[in-house]
Coordinates of C-alpha atoms and ligand atoms in Angstrom, one line a residue:
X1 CA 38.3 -92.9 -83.3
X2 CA 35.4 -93.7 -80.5
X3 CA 36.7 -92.4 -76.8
X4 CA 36.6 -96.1 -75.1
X5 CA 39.8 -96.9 -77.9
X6 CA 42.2 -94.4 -76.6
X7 CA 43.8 -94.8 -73.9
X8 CA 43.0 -95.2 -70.5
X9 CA 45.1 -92.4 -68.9
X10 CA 44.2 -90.0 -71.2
X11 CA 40.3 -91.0 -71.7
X12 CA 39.3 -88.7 -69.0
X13 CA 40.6 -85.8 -70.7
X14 CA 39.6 -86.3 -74.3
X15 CA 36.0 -84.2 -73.9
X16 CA 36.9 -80.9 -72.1
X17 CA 35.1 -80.2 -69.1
X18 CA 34.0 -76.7 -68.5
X19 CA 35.7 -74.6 -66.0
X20 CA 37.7 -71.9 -65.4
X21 CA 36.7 -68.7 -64.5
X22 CA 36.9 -65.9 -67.1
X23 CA 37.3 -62.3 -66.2
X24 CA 38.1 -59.4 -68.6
X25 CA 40.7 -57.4 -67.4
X26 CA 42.0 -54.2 -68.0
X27 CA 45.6 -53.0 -69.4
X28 CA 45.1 -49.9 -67.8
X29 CA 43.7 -49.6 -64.2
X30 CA 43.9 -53.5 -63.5
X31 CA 39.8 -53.3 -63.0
X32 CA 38.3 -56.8 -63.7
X33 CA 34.9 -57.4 -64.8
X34 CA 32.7 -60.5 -64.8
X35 CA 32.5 -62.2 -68.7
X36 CA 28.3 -61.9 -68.6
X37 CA 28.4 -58.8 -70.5
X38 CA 29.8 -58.3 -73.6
X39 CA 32.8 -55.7 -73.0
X40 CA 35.2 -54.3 -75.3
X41 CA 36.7 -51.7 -73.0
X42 CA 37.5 -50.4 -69.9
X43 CA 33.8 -48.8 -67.8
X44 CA 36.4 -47.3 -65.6
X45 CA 39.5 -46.5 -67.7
X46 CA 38.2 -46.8 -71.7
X47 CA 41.7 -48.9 -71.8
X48 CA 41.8 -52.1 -73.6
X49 CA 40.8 -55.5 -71.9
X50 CA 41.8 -59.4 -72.1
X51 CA 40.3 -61.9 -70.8
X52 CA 41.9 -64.1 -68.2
X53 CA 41.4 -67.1 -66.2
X54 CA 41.6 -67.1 -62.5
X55 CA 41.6 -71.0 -62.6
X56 CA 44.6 -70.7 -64.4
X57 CA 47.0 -72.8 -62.3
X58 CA 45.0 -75.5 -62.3
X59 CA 45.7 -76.0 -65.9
X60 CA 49.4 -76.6 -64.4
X61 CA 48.1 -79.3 -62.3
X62 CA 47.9 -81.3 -65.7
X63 CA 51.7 -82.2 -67.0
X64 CA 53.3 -81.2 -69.7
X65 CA 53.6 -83.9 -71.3
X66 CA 50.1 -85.3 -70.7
X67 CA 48.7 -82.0 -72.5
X68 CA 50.8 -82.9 -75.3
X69 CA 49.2 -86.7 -75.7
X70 CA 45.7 -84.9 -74.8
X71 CA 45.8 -82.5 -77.9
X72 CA 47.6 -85.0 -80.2
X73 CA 45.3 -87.9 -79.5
X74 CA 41.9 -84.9 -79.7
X75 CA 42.9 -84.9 -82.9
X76 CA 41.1 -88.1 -83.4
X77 CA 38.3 -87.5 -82.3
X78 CA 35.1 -86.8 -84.5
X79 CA 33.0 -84.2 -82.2
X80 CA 33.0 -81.2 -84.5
X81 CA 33.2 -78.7 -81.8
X82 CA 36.7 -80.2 -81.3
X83 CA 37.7 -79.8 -84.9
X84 CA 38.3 -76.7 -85.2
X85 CA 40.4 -73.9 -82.3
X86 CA 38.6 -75.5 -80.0
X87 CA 41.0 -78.7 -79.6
X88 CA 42.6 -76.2 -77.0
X89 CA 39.1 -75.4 -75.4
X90 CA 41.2 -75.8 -71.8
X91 CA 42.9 -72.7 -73.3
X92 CA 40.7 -70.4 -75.0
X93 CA 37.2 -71.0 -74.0
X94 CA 36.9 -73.3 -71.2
X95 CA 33.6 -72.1 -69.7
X96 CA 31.9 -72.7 -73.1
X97 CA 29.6 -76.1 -73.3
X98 CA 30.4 -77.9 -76.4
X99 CA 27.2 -76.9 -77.7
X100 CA 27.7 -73.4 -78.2
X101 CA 30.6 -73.4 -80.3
X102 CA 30.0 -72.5 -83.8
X103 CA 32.8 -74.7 -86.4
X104 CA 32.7 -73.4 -89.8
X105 CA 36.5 -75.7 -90.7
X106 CA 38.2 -73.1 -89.4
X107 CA 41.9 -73.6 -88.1
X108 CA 44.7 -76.4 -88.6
X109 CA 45.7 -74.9 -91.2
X110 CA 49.0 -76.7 -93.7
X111 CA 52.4 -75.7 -92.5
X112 CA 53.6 -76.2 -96.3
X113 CA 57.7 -76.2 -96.4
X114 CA 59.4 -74.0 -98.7
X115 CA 61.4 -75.4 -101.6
X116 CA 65.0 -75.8 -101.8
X117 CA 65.1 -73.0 -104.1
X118 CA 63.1 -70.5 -101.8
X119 CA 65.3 -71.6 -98.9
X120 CA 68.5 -71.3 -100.6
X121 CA 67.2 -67.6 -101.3
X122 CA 66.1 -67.0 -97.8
X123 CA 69.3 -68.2 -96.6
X124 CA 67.3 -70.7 -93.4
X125 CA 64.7 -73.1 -93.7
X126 CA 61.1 -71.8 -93.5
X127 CA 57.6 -72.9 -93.8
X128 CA 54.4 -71.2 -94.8
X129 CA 51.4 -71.4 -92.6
X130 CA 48.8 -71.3 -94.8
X131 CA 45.7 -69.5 -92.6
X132 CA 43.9 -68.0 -96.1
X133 CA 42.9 -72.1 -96.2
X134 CA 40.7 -70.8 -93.7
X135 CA 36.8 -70.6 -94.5
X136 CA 36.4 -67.1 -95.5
X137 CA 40.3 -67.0 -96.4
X138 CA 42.3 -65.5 -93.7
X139 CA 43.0 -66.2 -90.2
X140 CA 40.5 -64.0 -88.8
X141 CA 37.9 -66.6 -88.9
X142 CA 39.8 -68.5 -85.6
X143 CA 38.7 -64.9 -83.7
X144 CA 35.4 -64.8 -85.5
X145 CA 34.5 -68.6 -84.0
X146 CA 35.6 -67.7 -80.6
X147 CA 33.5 -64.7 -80.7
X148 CA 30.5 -65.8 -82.0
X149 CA 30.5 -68.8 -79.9
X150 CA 31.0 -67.2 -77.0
X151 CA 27.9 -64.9 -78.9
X152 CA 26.0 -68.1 -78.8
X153 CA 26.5 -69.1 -75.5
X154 CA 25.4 -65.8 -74.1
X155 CA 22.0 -66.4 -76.6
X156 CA 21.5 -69.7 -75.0
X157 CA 21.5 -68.7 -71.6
X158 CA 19.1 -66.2 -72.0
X159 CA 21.4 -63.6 -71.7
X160 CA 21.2 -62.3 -75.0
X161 CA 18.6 -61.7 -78.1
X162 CA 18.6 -60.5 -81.8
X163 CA 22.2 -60.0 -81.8
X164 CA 23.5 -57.1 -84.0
X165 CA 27.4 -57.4 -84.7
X166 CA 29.3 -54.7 -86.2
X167 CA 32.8 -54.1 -86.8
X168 CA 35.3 -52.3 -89.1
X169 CA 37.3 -53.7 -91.3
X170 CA 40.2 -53.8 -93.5
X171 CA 38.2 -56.5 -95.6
X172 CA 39.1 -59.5 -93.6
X173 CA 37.5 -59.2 -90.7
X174 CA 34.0 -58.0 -92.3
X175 CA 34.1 -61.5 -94.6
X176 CA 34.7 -63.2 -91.6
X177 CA 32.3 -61.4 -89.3
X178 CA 29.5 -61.7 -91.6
X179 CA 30.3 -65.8 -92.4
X180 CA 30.0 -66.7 -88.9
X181 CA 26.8 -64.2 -88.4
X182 CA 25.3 -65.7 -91.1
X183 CA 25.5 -69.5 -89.7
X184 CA 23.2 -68.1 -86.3
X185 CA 20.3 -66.6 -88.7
X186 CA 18.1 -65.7 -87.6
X187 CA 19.3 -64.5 -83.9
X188 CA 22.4 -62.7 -85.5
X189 CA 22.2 -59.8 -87.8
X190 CA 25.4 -58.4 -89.2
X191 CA 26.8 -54.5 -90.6
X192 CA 30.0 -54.0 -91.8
X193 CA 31.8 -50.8 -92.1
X194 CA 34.4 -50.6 -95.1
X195 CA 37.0 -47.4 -96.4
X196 CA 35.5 -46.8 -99.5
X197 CA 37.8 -48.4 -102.5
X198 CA 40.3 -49.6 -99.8
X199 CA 39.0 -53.4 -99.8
X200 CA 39.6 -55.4 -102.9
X201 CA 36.6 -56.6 -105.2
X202 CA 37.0 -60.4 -103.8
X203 CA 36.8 -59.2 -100.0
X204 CA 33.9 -56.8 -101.0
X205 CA 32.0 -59.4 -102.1
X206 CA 32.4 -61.3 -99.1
X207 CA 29.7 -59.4 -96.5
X208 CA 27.5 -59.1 -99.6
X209 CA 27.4 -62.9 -99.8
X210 CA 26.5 -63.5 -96.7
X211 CA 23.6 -61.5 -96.5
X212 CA 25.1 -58.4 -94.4
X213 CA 24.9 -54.9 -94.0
X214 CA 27.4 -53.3 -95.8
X215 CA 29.0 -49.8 -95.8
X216 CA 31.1 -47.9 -97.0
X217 CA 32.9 -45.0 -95.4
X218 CA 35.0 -42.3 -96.9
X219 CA 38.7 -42.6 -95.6
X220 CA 40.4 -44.9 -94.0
X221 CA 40.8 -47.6 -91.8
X222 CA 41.4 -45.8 -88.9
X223 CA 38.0 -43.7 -89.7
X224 CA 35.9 -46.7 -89.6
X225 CA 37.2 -47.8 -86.5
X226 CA 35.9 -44.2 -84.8
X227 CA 32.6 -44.5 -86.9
X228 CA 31.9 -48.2 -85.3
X229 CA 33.5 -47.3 -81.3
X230 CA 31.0 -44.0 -81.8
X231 CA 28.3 -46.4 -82.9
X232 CA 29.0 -49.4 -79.7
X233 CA 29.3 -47.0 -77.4
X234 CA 26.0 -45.4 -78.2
X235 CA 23.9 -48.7 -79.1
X236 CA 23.5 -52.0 -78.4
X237 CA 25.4 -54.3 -80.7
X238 CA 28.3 -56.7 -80.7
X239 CA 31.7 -55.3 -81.2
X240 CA 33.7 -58.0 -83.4
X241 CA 36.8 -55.7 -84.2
X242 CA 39.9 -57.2 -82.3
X243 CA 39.2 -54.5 -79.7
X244 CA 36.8 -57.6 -78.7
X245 CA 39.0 -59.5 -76.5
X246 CA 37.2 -63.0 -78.0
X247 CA 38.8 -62.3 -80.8
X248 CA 42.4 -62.8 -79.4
X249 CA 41.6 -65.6 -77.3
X250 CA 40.8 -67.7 -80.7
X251 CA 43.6 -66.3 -82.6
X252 CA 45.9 -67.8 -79.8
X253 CA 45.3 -71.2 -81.7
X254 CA 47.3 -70.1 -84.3
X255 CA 50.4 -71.0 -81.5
X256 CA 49.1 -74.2 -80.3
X257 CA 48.7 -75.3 -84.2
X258 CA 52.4 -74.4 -84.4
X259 CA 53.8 -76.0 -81.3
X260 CA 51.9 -79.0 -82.1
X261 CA 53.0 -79.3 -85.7
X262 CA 56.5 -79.2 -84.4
X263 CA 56.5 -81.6 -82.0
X264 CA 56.2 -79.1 -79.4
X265 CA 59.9 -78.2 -80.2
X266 CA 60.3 -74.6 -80.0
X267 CA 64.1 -74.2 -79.6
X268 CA 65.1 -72.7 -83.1
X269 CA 61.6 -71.8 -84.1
X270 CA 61.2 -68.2 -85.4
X271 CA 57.2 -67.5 -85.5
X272 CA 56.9 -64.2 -87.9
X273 CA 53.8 -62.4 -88.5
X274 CA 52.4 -58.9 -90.2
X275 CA 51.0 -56.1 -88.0
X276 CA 47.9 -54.7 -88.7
X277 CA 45.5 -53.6 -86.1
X278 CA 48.1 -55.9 -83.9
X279 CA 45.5 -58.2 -82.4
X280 CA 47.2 -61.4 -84.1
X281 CA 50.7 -60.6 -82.6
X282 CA 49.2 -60.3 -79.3
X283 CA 47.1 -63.4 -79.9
X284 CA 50.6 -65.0 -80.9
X285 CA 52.4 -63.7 -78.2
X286 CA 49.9 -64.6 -75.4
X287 CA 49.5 -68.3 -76.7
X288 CA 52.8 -69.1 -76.8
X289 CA 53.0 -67.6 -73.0
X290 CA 50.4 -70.2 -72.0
X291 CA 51.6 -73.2 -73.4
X292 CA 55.3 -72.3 -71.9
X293 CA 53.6 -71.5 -68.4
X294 CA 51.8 -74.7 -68.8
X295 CA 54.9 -76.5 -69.9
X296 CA 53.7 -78.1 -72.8
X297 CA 56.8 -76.2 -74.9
X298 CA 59.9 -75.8 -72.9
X299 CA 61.1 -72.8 -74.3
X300 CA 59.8 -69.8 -76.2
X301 CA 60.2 -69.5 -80.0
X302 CA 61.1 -65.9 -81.5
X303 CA 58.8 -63.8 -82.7
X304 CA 58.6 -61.1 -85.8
X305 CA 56.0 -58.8 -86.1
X306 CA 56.8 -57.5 -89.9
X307 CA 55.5 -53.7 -90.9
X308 CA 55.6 -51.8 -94.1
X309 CA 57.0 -48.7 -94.4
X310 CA 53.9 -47.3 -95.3
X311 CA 52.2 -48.6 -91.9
X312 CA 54.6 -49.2 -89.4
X313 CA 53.6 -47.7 -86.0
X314 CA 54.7 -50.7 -84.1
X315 CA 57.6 -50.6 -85.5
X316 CA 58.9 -46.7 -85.2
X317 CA 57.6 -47.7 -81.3
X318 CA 60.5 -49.9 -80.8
X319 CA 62.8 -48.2 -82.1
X320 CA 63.4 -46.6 -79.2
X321 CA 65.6 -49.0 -77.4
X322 CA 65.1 -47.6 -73.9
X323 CA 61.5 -48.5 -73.1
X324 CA 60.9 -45.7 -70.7
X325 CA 61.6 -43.3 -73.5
X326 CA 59.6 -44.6 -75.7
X327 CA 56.2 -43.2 -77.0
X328 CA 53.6 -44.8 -79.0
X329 CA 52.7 -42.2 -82.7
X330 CA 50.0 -43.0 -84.5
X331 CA 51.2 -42.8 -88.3
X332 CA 49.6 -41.9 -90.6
X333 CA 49.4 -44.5 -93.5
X334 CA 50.4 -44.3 -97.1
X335 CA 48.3 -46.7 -99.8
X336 CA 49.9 -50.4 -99.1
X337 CA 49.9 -53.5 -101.1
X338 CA 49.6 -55.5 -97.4
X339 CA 46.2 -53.1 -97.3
X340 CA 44.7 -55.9 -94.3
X341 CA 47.9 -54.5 -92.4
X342 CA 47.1 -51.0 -93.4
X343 CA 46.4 -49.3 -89.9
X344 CA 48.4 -46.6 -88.3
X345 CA 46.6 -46.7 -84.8
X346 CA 46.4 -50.0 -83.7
X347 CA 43.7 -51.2 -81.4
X348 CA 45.8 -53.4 -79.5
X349 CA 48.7 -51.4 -78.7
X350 CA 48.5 -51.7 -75.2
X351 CA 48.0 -55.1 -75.4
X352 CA 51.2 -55.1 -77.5
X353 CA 53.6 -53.5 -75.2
X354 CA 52.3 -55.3 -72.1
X355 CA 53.0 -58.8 -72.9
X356 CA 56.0 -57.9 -75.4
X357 CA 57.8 -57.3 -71.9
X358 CA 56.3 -60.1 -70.5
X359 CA 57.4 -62.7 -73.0
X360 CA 60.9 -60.9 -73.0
X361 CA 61.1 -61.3 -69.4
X362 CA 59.3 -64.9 -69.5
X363 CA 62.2 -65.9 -71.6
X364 CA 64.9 -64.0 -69.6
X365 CA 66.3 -62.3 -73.1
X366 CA 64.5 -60.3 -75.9
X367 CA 62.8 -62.4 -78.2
X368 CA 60.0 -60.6 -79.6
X369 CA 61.6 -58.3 -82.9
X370 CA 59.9 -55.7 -85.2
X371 CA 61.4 -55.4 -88.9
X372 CA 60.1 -52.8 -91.6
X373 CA 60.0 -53.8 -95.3
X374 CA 59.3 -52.2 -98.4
X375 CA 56.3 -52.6 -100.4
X376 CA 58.7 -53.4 -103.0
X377 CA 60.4 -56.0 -101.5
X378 CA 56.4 -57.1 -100.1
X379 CA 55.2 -57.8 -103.7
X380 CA 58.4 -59.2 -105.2
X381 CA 58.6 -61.8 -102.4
X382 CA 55.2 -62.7 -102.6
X383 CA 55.6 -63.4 -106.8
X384 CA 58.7 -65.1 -105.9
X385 CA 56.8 -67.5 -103.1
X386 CA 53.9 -68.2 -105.4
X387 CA 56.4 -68.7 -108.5
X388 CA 57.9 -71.2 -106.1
X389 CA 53.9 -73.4 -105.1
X390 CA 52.5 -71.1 -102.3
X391 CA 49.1 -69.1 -102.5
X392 CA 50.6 -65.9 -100.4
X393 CA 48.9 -63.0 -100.2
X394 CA 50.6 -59.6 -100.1
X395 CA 50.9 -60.4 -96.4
X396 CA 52.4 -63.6 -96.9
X397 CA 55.0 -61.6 -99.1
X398 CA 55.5 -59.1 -96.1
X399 CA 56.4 -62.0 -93.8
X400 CA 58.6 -63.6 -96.0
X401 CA 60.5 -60.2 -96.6
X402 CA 60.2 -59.5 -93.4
X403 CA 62.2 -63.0 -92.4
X404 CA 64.5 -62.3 -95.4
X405 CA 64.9 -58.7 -93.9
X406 CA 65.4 -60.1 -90.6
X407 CA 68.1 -63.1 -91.4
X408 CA 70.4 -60.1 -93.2
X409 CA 70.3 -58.3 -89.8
X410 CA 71.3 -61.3 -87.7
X411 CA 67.5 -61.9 -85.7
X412 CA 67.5 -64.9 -87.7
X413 CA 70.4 -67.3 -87.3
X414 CA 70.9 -70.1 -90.4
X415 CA 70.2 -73.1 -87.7
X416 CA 66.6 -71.2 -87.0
X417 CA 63.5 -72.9 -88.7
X418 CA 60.7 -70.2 -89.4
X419 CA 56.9 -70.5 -89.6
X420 CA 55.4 -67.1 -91.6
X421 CA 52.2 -66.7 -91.6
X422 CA 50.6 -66.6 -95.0
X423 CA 47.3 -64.7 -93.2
X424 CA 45.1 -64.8 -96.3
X425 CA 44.7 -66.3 -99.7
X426 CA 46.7 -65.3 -102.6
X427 CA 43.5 -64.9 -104.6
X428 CA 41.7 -62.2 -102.2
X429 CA 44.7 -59.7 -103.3
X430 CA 45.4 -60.9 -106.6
X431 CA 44.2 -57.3 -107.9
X432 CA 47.6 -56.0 -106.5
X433 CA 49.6 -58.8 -108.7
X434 CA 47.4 -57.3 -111.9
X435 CA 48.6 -54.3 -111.0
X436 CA 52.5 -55.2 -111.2
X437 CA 52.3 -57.2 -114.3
X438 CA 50.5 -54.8 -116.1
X439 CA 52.8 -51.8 -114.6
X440 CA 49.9 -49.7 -112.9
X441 CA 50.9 -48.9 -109.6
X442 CA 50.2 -45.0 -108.8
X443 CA 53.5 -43.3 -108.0
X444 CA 52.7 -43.2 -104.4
X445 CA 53.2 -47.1 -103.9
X446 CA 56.8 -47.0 -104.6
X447 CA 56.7 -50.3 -107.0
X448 CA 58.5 -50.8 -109.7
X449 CA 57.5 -54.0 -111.4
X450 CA 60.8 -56.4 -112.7
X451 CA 60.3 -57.3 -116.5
X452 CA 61.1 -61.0 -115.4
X453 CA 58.5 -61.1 -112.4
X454 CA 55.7 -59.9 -114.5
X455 CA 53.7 -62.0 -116.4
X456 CA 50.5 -61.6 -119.0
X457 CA 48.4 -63.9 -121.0
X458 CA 49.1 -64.0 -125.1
X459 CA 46.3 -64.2 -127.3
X460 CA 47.1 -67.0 -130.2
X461 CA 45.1 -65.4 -133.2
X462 CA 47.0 -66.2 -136.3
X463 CA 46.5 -63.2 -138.7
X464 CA 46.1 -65.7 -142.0
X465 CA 43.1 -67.7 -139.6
X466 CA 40.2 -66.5 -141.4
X467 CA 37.6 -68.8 -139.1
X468 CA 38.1 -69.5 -135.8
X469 CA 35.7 -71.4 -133.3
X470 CA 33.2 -69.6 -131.2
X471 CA 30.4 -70.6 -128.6
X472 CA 27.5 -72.3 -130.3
X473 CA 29.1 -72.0 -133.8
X474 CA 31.7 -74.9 -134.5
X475 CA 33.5 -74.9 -137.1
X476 CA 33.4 -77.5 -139.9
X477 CA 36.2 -80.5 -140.0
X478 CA 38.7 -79.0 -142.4
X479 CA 38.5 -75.5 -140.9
X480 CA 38.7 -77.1 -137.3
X481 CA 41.8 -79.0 -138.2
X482 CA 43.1 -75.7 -139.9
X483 CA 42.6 -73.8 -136.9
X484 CA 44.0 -76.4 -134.7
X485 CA 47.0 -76.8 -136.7
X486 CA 47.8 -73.0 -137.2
X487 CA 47.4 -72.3 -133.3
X488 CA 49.7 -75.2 -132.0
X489 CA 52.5 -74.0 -134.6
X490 CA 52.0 -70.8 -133.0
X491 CA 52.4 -72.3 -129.3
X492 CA 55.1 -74.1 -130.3
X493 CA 57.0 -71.5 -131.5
X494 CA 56.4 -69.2 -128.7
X495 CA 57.4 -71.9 -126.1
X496 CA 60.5 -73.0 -128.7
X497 CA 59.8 -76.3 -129.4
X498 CA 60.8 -76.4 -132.6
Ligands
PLP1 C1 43.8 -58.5 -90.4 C2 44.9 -58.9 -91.2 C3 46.2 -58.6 -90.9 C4 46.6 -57.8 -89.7 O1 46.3 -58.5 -88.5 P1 46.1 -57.6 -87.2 O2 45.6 -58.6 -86.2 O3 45.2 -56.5 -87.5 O4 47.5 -57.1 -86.8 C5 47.2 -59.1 -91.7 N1 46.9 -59.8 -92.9 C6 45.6 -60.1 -93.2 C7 45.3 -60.9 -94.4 C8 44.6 -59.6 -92.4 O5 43.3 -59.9 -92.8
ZN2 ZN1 40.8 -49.6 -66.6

């Protein structure tokens, strides 16, 4: 739809203007630095940063329920830079020109209901968000576009040149990073650091596609993470790991996609989401805060953050109902079929805690929860989702279990509707599915696979057929219609048609 057809109040509006005034700002000390330089922590504290606006209020100046017509009538519009996150540029990047912003077709991603069987089961209604319909398969390309167009905007003005971006990476943010790197070639080169044999084959291939860098480290996650901080502190390249506070500024569209697919109706939503390295909670958490403050939703939905048992340092932290008493414990992690999630030092801790109390106080009663499932319960809700038309991942699985979990304790009330986020696609993880149908998980997973969950392909290969067809070497017409015959009867039999 061409701008002169919408209309006239809310023409002025429909190409964002840049302003605002970004600073980073730290969770420690309070120190705030100007956005020129790439920063990923603290040069006074080593805390933690993210990135505010100082022009803030004058986002309030704009109603409520003018925002609402702004983003819903944006959608129209045919400017790619507004296709993607960046429909909520007022919100996440408004000092970037239009020009800078790299779209891959990332974001907007289906909010695809559950069934009536899958609700029934759950016991309240729920929907998928499906972010593995993201380009490289998994939410984190909404931080990757942020972050490498605020990359590009630093290129542009001269500020930067022959950009090398690094990160570590649980797989998904490596396919990611390297995508979006990709797209800027030549001025972008990318190096990814990997655990060795802790990324599946699909996500593996990813960075190789795209042309980067690739390495793999012995360990785990958490070793990566120390190789690539030793390796930004000591060089010049560009930190994409959520530590990058860019990064959670473009997850935050994850909450605006939300409120706008529900009619900005927050009142019984329930937003759930895994816990990794915890930048998309605090993403989630700080989005919904800004729309609320802005009053484009009138309350604040819940939010879940879901952990395994086998990484679940968020998790034991709030367990400690008095918050002066409680102290954040790096686990250490066991092997985990959500193995994106698999982190026991998260980055964004800080991060975490700060605006957990925030939103709590925001919203004048706790409303931020943390639930711990098993990796049982992670793969058998995940084969029940996609025996029911969903493409979860293992992650999707931990959110639904982790809702499941959290209606039997009473977080979830039946009148609540709740959006889990399916972060990647089913196929990226579809290893760990092999595994449980064919009854190979090492002890130290704690899986037991269900006879009636598992499933396996059967070979139709009739003992008495004596010629079967083969590439290149039909057969001839009786010995086709033979073999055709013979193999149906089999199928039919199996399948007990007759
Ligand atoms: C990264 C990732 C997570 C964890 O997200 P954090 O922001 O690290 O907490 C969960 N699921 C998938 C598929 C991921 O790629
Ligand atoms: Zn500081």
């Amino acid at each position: 739809m061409k701008i002169e057809h919408f209309p006239k109040e809310i023409q002025p509006y429909i190409i964002p203007k840049c302003n605002g005034s970004l600073i980073y700002r730290c969770l420690g000390c309070g120190a705030e630095n100007g956005i020129e330089k790439l920063l990923y922590t603290c040069p006074d504290c080593g805390e933690v940063l993210l990135i505010y606006d100082q022009n803030f209020s004058r986002l309030k100046e704009v109603p409520g329920n003018i925002w609402r017509r702004i983003f819903d009538y944006r959608k129209m519009v045919t400017i790619p830079s507004l296709k993607g996150i960046y429909l909520y540029h007022e919100f996440i990047g408004p000092v970037l020109p239009l020009d800078s912003i790299i779209y891959l077709g990332e974001g907007h991603t289906p909010i695809v209901e559950a069934n009536s069987y899958m609700q029934e089961k759950a016991g309240v209604r729920f929907f998928f968000k499906n972010d593995g319909q993201n380009p490289s398969a998994s939410f984190k390309d909404r931080g990757m576009a942020s972050a490498l167009s605020y990359i590009n905007f630093l290129i542009q003005k001269g500020h930067l040149t022959d950009v090398l971006s690094i990160c570590a990476s649980t797989g998904d943010t490596s396919a990611a990073a390297a995508l979006y790197a990709s797209y800027m070639n030549p001025h972008v080169k990318s190096a990814v650091l990997l655990p060795h044999k802790k990324v599946t084959p699909q996500q593996l291939s990813q960075p190789l596609g795209s042309g980067a860098s690739v390495f793999e480290i012995p360990g785990v996650f958490d070793d990566c993470m120390k190789v690539v901080e030793a390796l930004s502190e000591k060089y010049n390249v560009a930190l994409l790991n959520s530590k990058n506070a860019w990064r959670i500024l473009g997850q935050e569209s994850y909450s605006f996609e939300i409120a706008q697919d529900l009619e900005y109706d927050m009142k019984n939503t329930v937003v759930i989401v895994p816990i990794g390295n915890a930048g998309n909670i605090t993403a989630v958490i700080n989005g919904f805060i800004k729309f609320y403050e802005t009053g484009i939703i009138d309350s604040l939905p819940k939010i879940i953050g879901v952990q395994s048992e086998h990484a679940n340092p968020v998790y034991r932290y709030y367990l400690e109902p008095d918050p002066k008493k409680r102290k954040f414990i790096p686990v250490t992690v066991k092997p985990s079929v959500a193995q994106a999630a698999m982190i026991g030092n998260p980055v964004s801790m800080p991060r975490v805690i700060h605006l957990v109390d925030r939103y709590n106080k925001l919203a004048d009663k706790k409303k931020v929860f943390f639930i711990e499932v098993t990796e049982q319960s992670i793969m058998e809700w995940e084969l029940i989702a996609n025996r029911n038309g969903h493409i979860a991942c293992t992650h999707g699985g931990e959110t639904l279990a982790g809702l499941v979990a959290a209606r039997e304790k009473g977080i979830v009330d039946k009148n609540d509707v709740a959006v889990i986020n399916s972060t990647a696609h089913a196929l990226k993880f579809s290893g760990f599915q092999e595994m449980y149908f064919e009854n190979r998980f090492p002890a130290e997973f704690h899986i037991s696979p269900k006879k009636d969950l598992m499933n396996s392909p059967v070979l139709i290969h009739p003992k008495d057929l004596k010629k079967v067809p083969a590439p290149g070497k039909p057969l001839n017409k009786n010995d086709f219609h033979h073999f055709v015959e013979r193999v149906s009867e089999e199928i039919a039999k199996i399948l007990e048609l007759v």
